[in-house]
Amino acid sequence: MLAALALALGASAFLLRRPRPRFGVWVLLGGALALGTLLALPQIVEFLRILPLSFRGHYGYTAKVATTASWDPGQLVEWLVPFVFGRPDLLGPGAFWGHRFFTNAPPYYFSLYPGLLVLALVVASGRPRGRAAWWAWGAVAIGIFLALGRFNPLVDWLFELRRGSFRYPVKFWPLVAVGLALLAGLGFERFLARPVGEPRPRSFRITLGVLFLSLFVCWVFLSAFPNVANAWAHGWMPRRTAAFANNERIRWAGLCLFSLVALALLALATRVSRRWPITGGALLLAIHAAFQLFFLRPLYPSDEVGPYLARPRALDFVPAGSRVVHGSFLNLMRFAQIDAGDFPAPRTLWLERRAFAELYPFTGPMHGLRYELNVSPEGLDSFLTRMAQGGIRPAKDKDRVRLLAAWGVTRLLLGDRLAPEAAPGVRLLAEIPSFGRKLTIYEIRNPSPPAFLAGRLIPAPHMNAGYAHLIDPTFDPRRDAVIEGEGKPRPAGGGRVRILRDEGERFSAEIDANGPGVLVVQRASLPIYRAEVDGRPAEMIVANLHRIGVRVPAGRHRVEIATDRRPLHRSAAATVAGILLLPLLGWAGGRRRPIPIAAPPERVPPDPAEAPPAGATAGQTADREPG
């Protein structure tokens, strides 16, 4: 969607420019877009292959979920003071608390603070005087209109199309950001690009004054009337203590005070610009950049490397190659309480360090672990895997353990102990102290092997029936398989499996099947896989709700399962063709004369009667020339 926004911004700006581009320029532009598409073709092809059967493409999201991260008009106050709703880098006092102003979800953008100079320059740009200004205001208006999402009844329907194919309305904010940036540039030009001595627009100075007065009143209120301000802040914050509210009042007062200092320095640079426009303009930009870095410092994540390279103690009980489920991740089996701990400092970087120490899923590649039910937030995982994850959450602990065993999981990590009823299915390996809490590590008893020939096939007409079979005490995860269909359980051939290769995109094994049956492989069933038995295509089915099943004949055979990369290879060939054609495009573009931004001013002979006064400098006369 961001690429589409960038294309829309660029295309609309191109269409509005003057003079109108000639036909050859349109040809060059079309060629550039075509070659750019060829360069990106492998990504486009692979995305379109996985989308139809992904959770997002097959089922999608409800309108309420799709409009999460809509821009709440209440966030407008943060345009004046950054991090009004708390800082994302802190825990405890000063931490982020404003979820209700962000559709009760973690913010997509923690801050949209543009800086006080930008606000003043946008006002200084005045009414639209040309295509650039109209384009910028149009981008701002359309961006806000779409970013409002659920707060705008006129656009809410857009996010209901195709079950939420569009999500997070605030993603349209780049339209606003680009529009405001251009308006600020126009205001900067209008304010400074005047000959020395000529009057400048007063709107810039007036805006600085209004901002100064507003922030000064806020600072006085927060500093001189602490009791009233504390009561007001406490009522504004959901479920926060009086001490937390008092800390916020002090923090807000400090932000207002530093903002007043910034405005005073901007005013000083404005006075300098009256006599020395270039120096004053440079000072304005330097002051703006310095205070942006100062105010927005909490957005810059940084930490030492050492804590992430240290070997976690949990690895003593989770060997490489284990199939792991972390029950606290994504609230899978327990509500995530990673922030509920005793940390050396109230900073969110300790949450990241704790996640690495407790082997959260994103640490898997570092330690050779394979995590199951670890779906992506983009919703591009298999629909069946997403449903399997959803089936874990409402189940009881004993049923959860049975499901994990059926899916070949060997290790379970939790923030607390399982219910006693689940004890027969697990073995407690360790309870490791972790920031005032404990990381509990279980071994799943008798899990399904990485690949096996089913000895009993259990038909299930729908997913709910499949779940019922998997959690049934009579289900044996080492020999039984649930497949789609009707009827009663029936015996299958069974047999022996010897795994030859088990990699990310390829699996191969030699089997010795006692009769026709199904080979179950413990990896997510995805439409991009293809199976072969002795080099001939084989039928693939879904086993145990979201695993790969391959129908195999009796006897000794070699089974290969691999990602079908033929579409990728074809699209890569197109990319190579695009790369080879790029020099041709550059050559064609280089042969054309550059397009002037504006028509050159008409030169007329100077009138002797309008000769410059004695003592005038060349710069002063040049400032008065048209264009």
Steps between C-alpha positions, in 0.01 A plus 500: 500500500788737573639435153160583352489823702844600374394428141181706544692795645762491225248454218271780620792740537622407153158565346467843662836637391540760230586502218322184397744214432546404140405158366854371520510573872187291550666215314807524721283509813307192387824321428636587845187367671507183289866429576447578868218247505726242336761556769240440771326215317631213721356667809170568325471144367579332832263729686214421262571127536467493878224761536192299389541223761646718773290607796478851361401397150273209592318637803618854570425733788184654635444873454580562866835327471576657161445853637734449793758782499256757369616856565309628801447881483598503868858438385504854364627626837825317433572738214582762764673287765667168414417182692200645681376142545825368646836386372550166323847449649398502867336266748314631804481881543500673163417182306248498219144495629284642221370183336144634499616778267646237266192276457600303813803350327874564499567804277597439140692829520607592852531865405385726218659814649598722204688770693395855582693649209306284253167621638611864472632452146179328385304802622755730333438330167167685497217431264578271205659702222594231252475137400764390752309653791166360386661159454649513851174604666319229302747237625449618860121500470478158332752351744308617807168399342623142451712475816194575717375150419229401747466863609385596149166340400560602138808278469431224750350283223833493316652285772210255485579405140619141459495435871760754592749472216584859592609537861631772729360827358787700651718347225359779283688754716793529253262705283470748787872495573602567140236772461606677820866476400432671167287769666776562752743539211269747327464693826876502548548634149228762537639620833868517404515548122447874522754775435651655809277778625175376343226399748455131570170323573394569856321167529824319587581726794137508612487119502818482708345746741173307526688176562717669764197645680310167491791300636575765761142482630526119515831522687357746752194281556708184547757668725300753705186292560632150573193373687254601229734375227551167677126446537448584132784269387382217725150518351640495149704184551335158523573304817812685607618595847519854633881473510506406132279799414723734702803371312324565169415854609866570575607341172248706302619817671858416404402440137315832492802679646741351246251587224504861621879498477475367145252772404721769652797380297287485185390857563864606537590328172206678339644838600838398360335407171375857450855620440671176394236272336736212423650495849159536662352224286786265588451578869127423478570161345780420747282587801213292361724196439664526842171514689348222290793277595460606863122458524473181295795323657271235661418376148860403423549145629855419598662249730822313557563191289643284778175402678360361175806291422521342847386139504165468684493247782176359358696345213629238745150351488404587141752333266555611141247347262219507756152590387395767748184683599523807721167516677533866600565629149192651334299400812497145368455314830552777755452874485838654422637669812851567381485848654411360844845447642779645708729690267825682580364818338152613391578482129330292233832373369486254791187347344703423189783357706256286693341374178842384377585341835165315507531372141209680339440382141707766324812356669451165325736557205782590742476169684381250236148468642176455305196675641150378429182713490719809460281689255590835349305820573451555125249214487686328213539166673288206393137537597514151653802586718328815621193296589716245681649781706150626577398153614774497766390817677155402635594139583586359840864426581459124466347540153768750400771249587328234289481736203867590533592131513299435184690779325844369596589763761773383738548803730250737660607827664266680739506779755335277760406136553237303314184387673543170690265324257763542225779334702473152334584649161811693599820477701621805692861567402584827673375818663753770424492829697448791263469862615310416815283239327558148367531349156350151509625246244308180426576200284198370309465125557461266202475766229437420139829435313615748230361261238311169529276264305156508657374172637145630543312762300219694670269689260362836615237694302603840644761662723298476822467127452874482434575678827274259686697205363841653577417563868335163546700290754492206257682698231861383466712782351772252397281295265160669448415769247184708456412565136213670326203277420202306628473162664652304784867461592672237287835329519777603264819330392750660735866425453845648545637843399864604465543875460772590250461876488298744710566859400299818472377443144569130445421172674593155379468155655511131420190313610411134533119495505316184605204606288348804329485787746596855590840643585460779759772767504509749787509824312228748408287401203558767236384511137852579378620147587505219245545130582652220294522125560785343306514806275128498415248760630315383809175618659541732797235529769464678834572285804433581865329828402802686362780254425621354169365162402615304192316197369750220438468145356620186670865407477834676512504848350677834505281799587601856415316810620632833374389856448397555139742768387417495129298827521790659687752392237283636218449832676873517575568461128270796438698695761824426316338627181399817682856555622637455149250754363582766759801638307277536194255707704783714633635553147156599371451742784845652458427587137211724598538862598424570869151624575506855639326543834353831389513715191803732511414863567488726201806721489453863396767763448558705816345847511765765575239683706477202736874465558587373849584767756860578572655261750257215428661157497463240231322272748236765577422552132498126432246449778257721307529318169198292396528123536 
